[in-house]
PDB file of C-alpha atoms in Angstrom:
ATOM      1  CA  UNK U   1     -53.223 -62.858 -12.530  1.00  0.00           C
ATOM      2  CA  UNK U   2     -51.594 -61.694 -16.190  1.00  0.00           C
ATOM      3  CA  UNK U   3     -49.740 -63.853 -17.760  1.00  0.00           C
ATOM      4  CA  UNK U   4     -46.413 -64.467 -17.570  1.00  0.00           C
ATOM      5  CA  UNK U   5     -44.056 -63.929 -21.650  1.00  0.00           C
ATOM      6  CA  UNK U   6     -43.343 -67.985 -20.737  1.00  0.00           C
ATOM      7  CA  UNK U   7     -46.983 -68.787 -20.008  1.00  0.00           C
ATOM      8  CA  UNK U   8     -48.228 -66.473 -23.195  1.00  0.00           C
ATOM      9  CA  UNK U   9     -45.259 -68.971 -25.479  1.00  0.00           C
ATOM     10  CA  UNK U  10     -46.687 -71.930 -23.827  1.00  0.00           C
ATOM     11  CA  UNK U  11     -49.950 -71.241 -25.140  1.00  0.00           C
ATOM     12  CA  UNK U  12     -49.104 -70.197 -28.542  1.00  0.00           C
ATOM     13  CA  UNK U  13     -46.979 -73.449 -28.879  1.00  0.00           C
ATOM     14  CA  UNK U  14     -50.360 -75.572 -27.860  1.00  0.00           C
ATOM     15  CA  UNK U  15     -52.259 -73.079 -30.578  1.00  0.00           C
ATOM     16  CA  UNK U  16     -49.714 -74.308 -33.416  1.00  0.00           C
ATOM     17  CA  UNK U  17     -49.866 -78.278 -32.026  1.00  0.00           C
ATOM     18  CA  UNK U  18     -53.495 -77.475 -33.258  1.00  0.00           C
ATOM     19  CA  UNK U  19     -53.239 -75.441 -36.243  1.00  0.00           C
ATOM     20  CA  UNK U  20     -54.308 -72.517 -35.238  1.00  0.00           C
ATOM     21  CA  UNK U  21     -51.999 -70.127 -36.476  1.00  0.00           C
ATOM     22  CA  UNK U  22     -54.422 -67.054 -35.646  1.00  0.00           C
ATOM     23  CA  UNK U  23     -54.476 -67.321 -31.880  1.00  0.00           C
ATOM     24  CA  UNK U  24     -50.833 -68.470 -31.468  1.00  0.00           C
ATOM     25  CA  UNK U  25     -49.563 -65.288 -33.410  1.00  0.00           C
ATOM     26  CA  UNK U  26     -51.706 -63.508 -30.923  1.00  0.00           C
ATOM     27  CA  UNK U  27     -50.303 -65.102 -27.819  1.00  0.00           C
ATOM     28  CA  UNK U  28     -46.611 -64.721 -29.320  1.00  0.00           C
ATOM     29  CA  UNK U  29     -47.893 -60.940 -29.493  1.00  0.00           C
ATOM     30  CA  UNK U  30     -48.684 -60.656 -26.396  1.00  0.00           C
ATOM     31  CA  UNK U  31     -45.531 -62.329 -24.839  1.00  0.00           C
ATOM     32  CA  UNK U  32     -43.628 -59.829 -26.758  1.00  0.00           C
ATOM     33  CA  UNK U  33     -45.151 -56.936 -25.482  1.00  0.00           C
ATOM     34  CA  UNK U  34     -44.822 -58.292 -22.089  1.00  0.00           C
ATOM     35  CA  UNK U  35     -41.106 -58.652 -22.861  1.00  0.00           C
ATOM     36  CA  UNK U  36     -40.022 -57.762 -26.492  1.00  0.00           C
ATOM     37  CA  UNK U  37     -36.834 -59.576 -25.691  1.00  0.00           C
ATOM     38  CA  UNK U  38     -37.941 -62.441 -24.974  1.00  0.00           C
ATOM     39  CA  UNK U  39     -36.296 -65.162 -27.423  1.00  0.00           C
ATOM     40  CA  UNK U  40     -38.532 -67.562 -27.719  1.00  0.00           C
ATOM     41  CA  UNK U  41     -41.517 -65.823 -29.034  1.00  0.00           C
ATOM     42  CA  UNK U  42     -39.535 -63.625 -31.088  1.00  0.00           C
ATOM     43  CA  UNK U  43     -37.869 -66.803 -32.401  1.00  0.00           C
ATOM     44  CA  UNK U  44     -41.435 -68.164 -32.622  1.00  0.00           C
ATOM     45  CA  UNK U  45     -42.924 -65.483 -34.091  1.00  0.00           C
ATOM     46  CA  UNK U  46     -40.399 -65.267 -36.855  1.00  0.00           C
ATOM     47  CA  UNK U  47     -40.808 -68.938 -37.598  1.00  0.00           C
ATOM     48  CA  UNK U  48     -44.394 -68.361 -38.078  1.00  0.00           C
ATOM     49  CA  UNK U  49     -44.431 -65.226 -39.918  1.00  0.00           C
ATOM     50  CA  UNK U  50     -41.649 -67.626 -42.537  1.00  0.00           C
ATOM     51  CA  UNK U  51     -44.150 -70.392 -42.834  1.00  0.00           C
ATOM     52  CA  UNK U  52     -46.805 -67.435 -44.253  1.00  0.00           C
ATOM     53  CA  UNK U  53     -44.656 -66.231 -46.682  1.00  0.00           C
ATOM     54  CA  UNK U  54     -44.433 -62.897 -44.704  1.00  0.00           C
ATOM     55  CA  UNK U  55     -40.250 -62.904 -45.057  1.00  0.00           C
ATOM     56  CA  UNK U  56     -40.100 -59.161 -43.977  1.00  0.00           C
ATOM     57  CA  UNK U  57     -41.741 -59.754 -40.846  1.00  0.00           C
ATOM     58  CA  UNK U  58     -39.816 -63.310 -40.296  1.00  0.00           C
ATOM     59  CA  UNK U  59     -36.251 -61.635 -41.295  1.00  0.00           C
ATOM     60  CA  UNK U  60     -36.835 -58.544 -38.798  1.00  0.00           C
ATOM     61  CA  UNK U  61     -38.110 -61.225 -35.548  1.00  0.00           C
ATOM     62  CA  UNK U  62     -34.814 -63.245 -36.656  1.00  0.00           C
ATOM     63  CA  UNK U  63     -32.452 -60.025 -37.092  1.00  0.00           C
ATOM     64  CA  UNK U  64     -33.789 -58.725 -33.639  1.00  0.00           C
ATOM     65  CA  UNK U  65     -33.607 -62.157 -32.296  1.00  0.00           C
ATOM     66  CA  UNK U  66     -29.991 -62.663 -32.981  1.00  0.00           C
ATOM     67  CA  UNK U  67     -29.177 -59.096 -31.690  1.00  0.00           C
ATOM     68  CA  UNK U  68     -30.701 -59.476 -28.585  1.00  0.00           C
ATOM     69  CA  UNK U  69     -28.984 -62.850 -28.356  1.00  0.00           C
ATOM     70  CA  UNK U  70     -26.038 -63.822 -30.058  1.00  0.00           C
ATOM     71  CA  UNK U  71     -25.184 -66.902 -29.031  1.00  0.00           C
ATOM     72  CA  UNK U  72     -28.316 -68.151 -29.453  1.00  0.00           C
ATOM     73  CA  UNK U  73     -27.409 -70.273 -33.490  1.00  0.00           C
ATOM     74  CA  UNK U  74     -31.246 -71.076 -33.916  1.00  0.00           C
ATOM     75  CA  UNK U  75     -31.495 -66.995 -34.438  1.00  0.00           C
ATOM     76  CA  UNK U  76     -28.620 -66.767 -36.401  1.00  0.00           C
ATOM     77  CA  UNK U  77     -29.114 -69.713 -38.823  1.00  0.00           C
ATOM     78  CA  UNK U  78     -32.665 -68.466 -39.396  1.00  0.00           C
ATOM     79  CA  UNK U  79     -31.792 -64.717 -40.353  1.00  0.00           C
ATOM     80  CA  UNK U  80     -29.325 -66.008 -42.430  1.00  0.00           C
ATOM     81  CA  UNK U  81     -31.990 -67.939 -44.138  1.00  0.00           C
ATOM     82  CA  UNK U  82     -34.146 -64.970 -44.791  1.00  0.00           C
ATOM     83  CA  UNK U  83     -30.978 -63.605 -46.350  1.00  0.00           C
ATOM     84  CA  UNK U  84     -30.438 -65.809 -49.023  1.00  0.00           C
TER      85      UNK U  84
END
C-alpha cells in the first residue's frame, strides 16, 4: 500500500536521527506531495532546508507553513527567523 504524508514524516524523522539528510528531504518530499498541507513536513522541510543554508527555500516552507496554519507558533517563530 502507498504511504501515508504521516508514515512518509515518520521516516524522514528516522533518516535525520541518522544523518542522512538526502533521503529524509526525499521522504519530506514525498509527504508533501501526498498532502502539501501537511504541517509537519512542511515544518520539517523548512527546518532542514535552514540547517543547509538554503534560507529561500526554509523562509517559503515556514511562510506557507504559517499560512496554512496559524496557530501553529513553531511556524510563525521560524518565518520570523528567516526574516531577520
Amino acid at each position: 500500500p502507498p504511504l501515508t504524508t504521516q508514515r512518509h514524516f515518520k521516516q524522514a524523522t528516522k533518516h535525520l536521527l541518522l544523518n542522512d539528510v538526502c533521503p529524509a528531504i526525499v521522504s519530506l518530499h514525498q509527504g508533501l506531495v501526498a498532502d502539501p498541507e501537511n504541517f509537519y513536513c512542511r515544518l520539517t522541510h523548512g527546518v532542514v532546508m535552514f540547517k543547509l543554508g538554503l534560507m529561500t527555500q526554509a523562509r517559503t516552507d515556514f511562510a506557507l507553513a504559517a499560512e496554512q496554519h496559524p496557530r501553529e507558533a513553531f511556524g510563525l517563530y521560524n518565518h520570523a527567523l528567516t526574516l531577520l
